[in-house]
Amino acid sequence: GGIITQTPKFLIGQEGQKLTLKCQQNFNHDTMYWYRQDSGKGLRLIYYSITENDLQKGDLSEGYDASREKKSSFSLTVTSAQKNEMAVFLCASSRQISNERLFFGHGTKLSVL
Amino acid sequence: QQQVRQSPQSLTVWEGETAILNCSYEDSTFNYFPWYQQFPGEGPALLISIRSVSDKKEDGRFTIFFNKREKKLSLHITDSQPGDSATYFCAASGGSGGNYKPTFGKGTSLVVHP
């Protein structure tokens, strides 16, 4: 078995601040993902990475940067936090990009004051 | 353009009843359809999945019915239990033209009353 660890669990930021979320997996999976979850809107893909040092934009990449410097870790940066923004960011991994189950972390809950 | 649609948005059933959650998709090249279950404060976790070569997949009280021609599938939860109360996401992947990455529906929130 393996685990996906997201840090921090809760993140409170100020408007305009740059915020970084981190994700680690010990499955030895090639592919990692960042999703944003808003109430009633399901899971929207922000960035994904097929392998180490690869980055692919998802449907919601504007306002975010990502980095995959190691196979086991994938970080997401909110480049400029928006006032009153509140969402849960979910990290996931899978063996490959297609036709494989995803394993999710517990999420990072972001609140912007 | 929403590739994967789920209905209803929310569903309430009594303990012991069968809950039916629906999902439809647009890209006919999708060939892998997992359903994820999410409890509050946790990430989604795989519940059951089906590949497009099959029309039915069963795992205990959970069954997926798949209609490739109509591009529809449904998750049936028989003998529903209060512990089944959660949000359920239908997903699809394996398509062409860039749809090989997983695409999620907006979810169905299920409440099972004792």
XYZ file of C-alpha atoms in Angstrom:
227
model
C 0.000 0.000 0.000
C 0.971 3.618 -0.231
C -0.122 7.034 0.861
C -0.451 10.548 -0.469
C 0.438 13.283 1.986
C -0.664 16.850 1.434
C 0.690 19.771 3.422
C -0.562 21.895 4.958
C -4.048 20.609 5.805
C -5.339 24.153 6.225
C -3.941 27.283 4.602
C -5.042 30.826 5.373
C -3.708 33.559 3.148
C -4.060 37.227 2.390
C -5.314 38.711 -0.848
C -2.504 38.916 -3.412
C -0.252 36.529 -1.526
C 1.665 33.722 -3.238
C 0.805 30.402 -1.584
C 2.395 26.984 -2.077
C 0.770 23.604 -1.499
C 2.834 20.422 -1.347
C 2.101 16.790 -2.139
C 4.168 13.632 -1.607
C 3.361 10.064 -2.738
C 5.144 6.796 -1.963
C 3.335 4.641 -4.543
C 6.186 5.200 -7.022
C 3.519 6.394 -9.469
C 4.527 8.189 -12.653
C 1.523 10.524 -12.916
C 0.410 13.148 -10.433
C -2.475 15.620 -10.477
C -3.775 18.722 -8.772
C -7.557 19.207 -8.633
C -9.591 22.041 -7.211
C -12.883 21.155 -5.513
C -15.563 23.806 -5.062
C -18.975 23.035 -3.681
C -21.308 21.953 -6.468
C -18.628 22.084 -9.146
C -16.983 18.725 -8.779
C -13.281 18.246 -9.372
C -11.542 20.516 -11.851
C -8.054 19.675 -13.083
C -5.472 22.409 -12.555
C -2.170 20.759 -13.529
C -0.912 17.248 -14.055
C 2.468 15.662 -14.605
C 3.059 12.457 -16.548
C 6.580 11.972 -15.233
C 9.323 13.752 -13.320
C 9.952 17.284 -14.664
C 6.885 17.091 -16.910
C 4.052 19.625 -16.550
C 0.719 19.738 -18.374
C -1.976 22.365 -17.980
C -5.455 21.282 -17.040
C -8.738 23.097 -17.506
C -8.139 25.571 -14.667
C -4.427 26.425 -14.833
C -4.693 30.221 -15.002
C -3.553 31.738 -11.714
C -1.513 28.668 -10.754
C 2.002 27.317 -11.240
C 3.191 23.786 -10.577
C 6.481 22.007 -10.108
C 7.487 18.310 -10.343
C 11.148 18.183 -9.436
C 11.047 14.643 -8.071
C 8.963 11.637 -9.015
C 7.494 11.504 -5.505
C 6.516 15.148 -5.115
C 4.300 17.652 -6.887
C 3.766 21.197 -5.651
C 1.161 23.783 -6.600
C 1.505 27.550 -6.240
C -1.381 29.983 -6.152
C 0.322 32.957 -7.772
C -1.977 35.641 -6.330
C -4.666 34.626 -3.854
C -8.103 36.093 -4.531
C -10.044 37.765 -1.710
C -12.741 35.540 -0.119
C -11.515 32.551 -2.125
C -12.320 29.272 -0.445
C -11.661 25.859 -1.961
C -10.180 22.442 -1.318
C -7.155 21.406 -3.369
C -6.748 17.678 -3.932
C -3.559 15.965 -5.017
C -3.750 12.557 -6.682
C -1.483 10.029 -8.333
C -1.817 7.065 -10.700
C 0.511 4.565 -12.348
C -0.080 6.136 -15.740
C -2.233 8.868 -17.250
C -5.017 6.774 -18.701
C -7.265 3.917 -17.676
C -5.901 3.765 -14.159
C -7.451 4.488 -10.800
C -6.419 7.620 -8.963
C -5.296 7.705 -5.355
C -6.139 10.967 -3.580
C -4.751 12.822 -0.615
C -7.020 14.281 2.055
C -6.792 17.765 0.603
C -5.628 21.248 1.561
C -8.385 23.663 2.502
C -7.607 27.208 1.415
C -9.214 30.339 2.848
C -8.245 33.815 1.710
C -9.020 36.770 3.966
C -18.279 21.711 -22.617
C -19.020 19.237 -19.885
C -17.686 15.826 -20.844
C -19.184 13.859 -17.947
C -22.588 14.632 -16.464
C -24.107 13.223 -13.297
C -27.672 13.198 -12.007
C -29.284 13.786 -9.670
C -27.189 16.402 -7.910
C -28.491 15.096 -4.592
C -30.419 12.002 -3.579
C -32.074 10.940 -0.330
C -33.166 7.368 0.337
C -34.219 5.330 3.359
C -32.075 2.608 4.828
C -32.628 -0.634 2.903
C -33.715 1.065 -0.343
C -31.798 1.007 -3.622
C -30.075 4.240 -4.597
C -29.534 4.837 -8.319
C -26.937 7.359 -9.450
C -26.690 8.258 -13.116
C -23.807 9.294 -15.339
C -23.498 10.117 -19.033
C -20.561 11.090 -21.210
C -19.890 12.622 -24.595
C -16.630 11.212 -25.913
C -17.316 7.787 -27.399
C -13.629 6.874 -27.078
C -13.728 6.931 -23.263
C -13.169 3.357 -22.147
C -12.540 3.361 -18.400
C -15.198 4.519 -15.929
C -14.364 4.586 -12.214
C -16.755 5.695 -9.496
C -15.238 7.425 -6.479
C -16.769 7.822 -3.027
C -15.921 10.848 -0.911
C -16.688 11.406 2.769
C -16.488 14.899 4.301
C -12.929 15.954 5.082
C -11.397 13.186 3.000
C -10.238 12.768 -0.569
C -12.241 10.642 -3.022
C -11.479 6.922 -3.016
C -12.167 4.368 -5.727
C -15.398 2.479 -5.062
C -15.880 0.412 -8.211
C -14.938 0.717 -11.880
C -15.882 -0.695 -15.263
C -14.250 -0.891 -18.667
C -16.216 -0.361 -21.858
C -15.922 -3.998 -22.920
C -18.305 -4.931 -20.097
C -21.934 -3.984 -19.519
C -22.099 -4.801 -15.827
C -19.756 -4.869 -12.845
C -20.782 -5.998 -9.396
C -19.030 -5.683 -6.055
C -21.174 -6.571 -3.084
C -24.012 -4.063 -2.807
C -22.563 -1.866 -5.559
C -23.300 -2.506 -9.250
C -22.435 -0.511 -12.355
C -24.678 -0.877 -15.401
C -23.062 0.365 -18.619
C -24.760 1.177 -21.945
C -22.095 1.934 -24.530
C -24.555 2.732 -27.321
C -26.321 5.404 -25.277
C -23.106 6.536 -23.530
C -24.713 6.130 -20.143
C -23.919 4.302 -16.965
C -25.473 4.029 -13.546
C -24.355 3.015 -10.073
C -26.879 1.002 -8.076
C -26.447 0.753 -4.324
C -28.730 -1.927 -2.962
C -29.752 -2.219 0.710
C -28.469 1.322 1.297
C -26.905 1.960 4.706
C -26.424 5.246 6.593
C -22.677 4.697 6.212
C -23.129 5.003 2.433
C -23.971 8.693 2.881
C -21.272 10.418 0.844
C -20.630 12.196 -2.439
C -20.163 9.936 -5.462
C -18.178 10.978 -8.520
C -18.357 9.345 -11.916
C -15.176 9.704 -13.988
C -14.056 8.732 -17.466
C -10.745 8.382 -19.262
C -9.038 6.711 -22.166
C -10.415 8.923 -24.890
C -8.618 10.362 -27.866
C -7.853 13.956 -28.766
C -6.430 14.782 -25.360
C -9.165 13.152 -23.295
C -6.847 10.418 -22.054
C -6.649 12.239 -18.726
C -9.429 11.494 -16.225
C -12.499 13.728 -16.371
C -14.907 13.948 -13.449
C -18.598 14.693 -13.189
C -19.853 17.189 -10.607
C -20.922 14.486 -8.195
C -24.091 13.189 -6.533
C -24.565 13.787 -2.824
C -26.284 10.753 -1.286
C -27.992 10.800 2.106
C -29.303 7.550 3.565
C -31.763 8.019 6.427
C -31.990 5.296 9.093
